[in-house]
Amino acid sequence: MNQIDAVIGDIKEMFAKQPNTIYEVRVVDQIYSKKVNIFFEWYKIGKATKSQQIAQFDSTYTEKIPEIIKKIRKETGLTVRTNIYD
């Protein structure tokens, strides 16, 4: 999971801890293109959400999504959302 550790490093760099700002990570399983995308999202209260893609993995990571979510939550303390339900 070295690629996931690199993603967590990127998240920590982008996490600026600004006042009145909400930060989240979104893990998206794109079933038709067979990719897993990870986005860093932030927004100030009352403003539009800004989103930046951090990583894109192939379909072999689809089954690892629950592990990825747990690891990102543990390492960063951020909310992690996904489009799959376990």
PDB file of C-alpha atoms in Angstrom, residues 3-4 7 34-38 53 55-61 68:
ATOM      1  CA  GLN A   3       0.671   4.343  -3.124  1.00  0.00           C
ATOM      2  CA  ILE A   4      -1.917   4.868  -0.380  1.00  0.00           C
ATOM      3  CA  VAL A   7      -1.901   9.762  -1.073  1.00  0.00           C
ATOM      4  CA  LYS A  34     -13.099   0.510 -13.729  1.00  0.00           C
ATOM      5  CA  LYS A  35     -11.109   3.118 -11.824  1.00  0.00           C
ATOM      6  CA  VAL A  36     -10.922   4.245  -8.209  1.00  0.00           C
ATOM      7  CA  ASN A  37     -10.473   8.000  -7.751  1.00  0.00           C
ATOM      8  CA  ILE A  38      -9.555   9.831  -4.566  1.00  0.00           C
ATOM      9  CA  GLN A  53      -8.204  14.795  -7.586  1.00  0.00           C
ATOM     10  CA  ALA A  55      -5.049   9.828  -7.151  1.00  0.00           C
ATOM     11  CA  GLN A  56      -6.516   7.412  -9.658  1.00  0.00           C
ATOM     12  CA  PHE A  57      -6.065   3.660  -9.310  1.00  0.00           C
ATOM     13  CA  ASP A  58      -7.066   0.738 -11.496  1.00  0.00           C
ATOM     14  CA  SER A  59      -9.823  -1.754 -10.691  1.00  0.00           C
ATOM     15  CA  THR A  60      -7.578  -3.919  -8.492  1.00  0.00           C
ATOM     16  CA  TYR A  61      -8.063  -1.332  -5.745  1.00  0.00           C
ATOM     17  CA  ILE A  68      -8.186   2.563   2.175  1.00  0.00           C
TER      18      ILE A  68
END
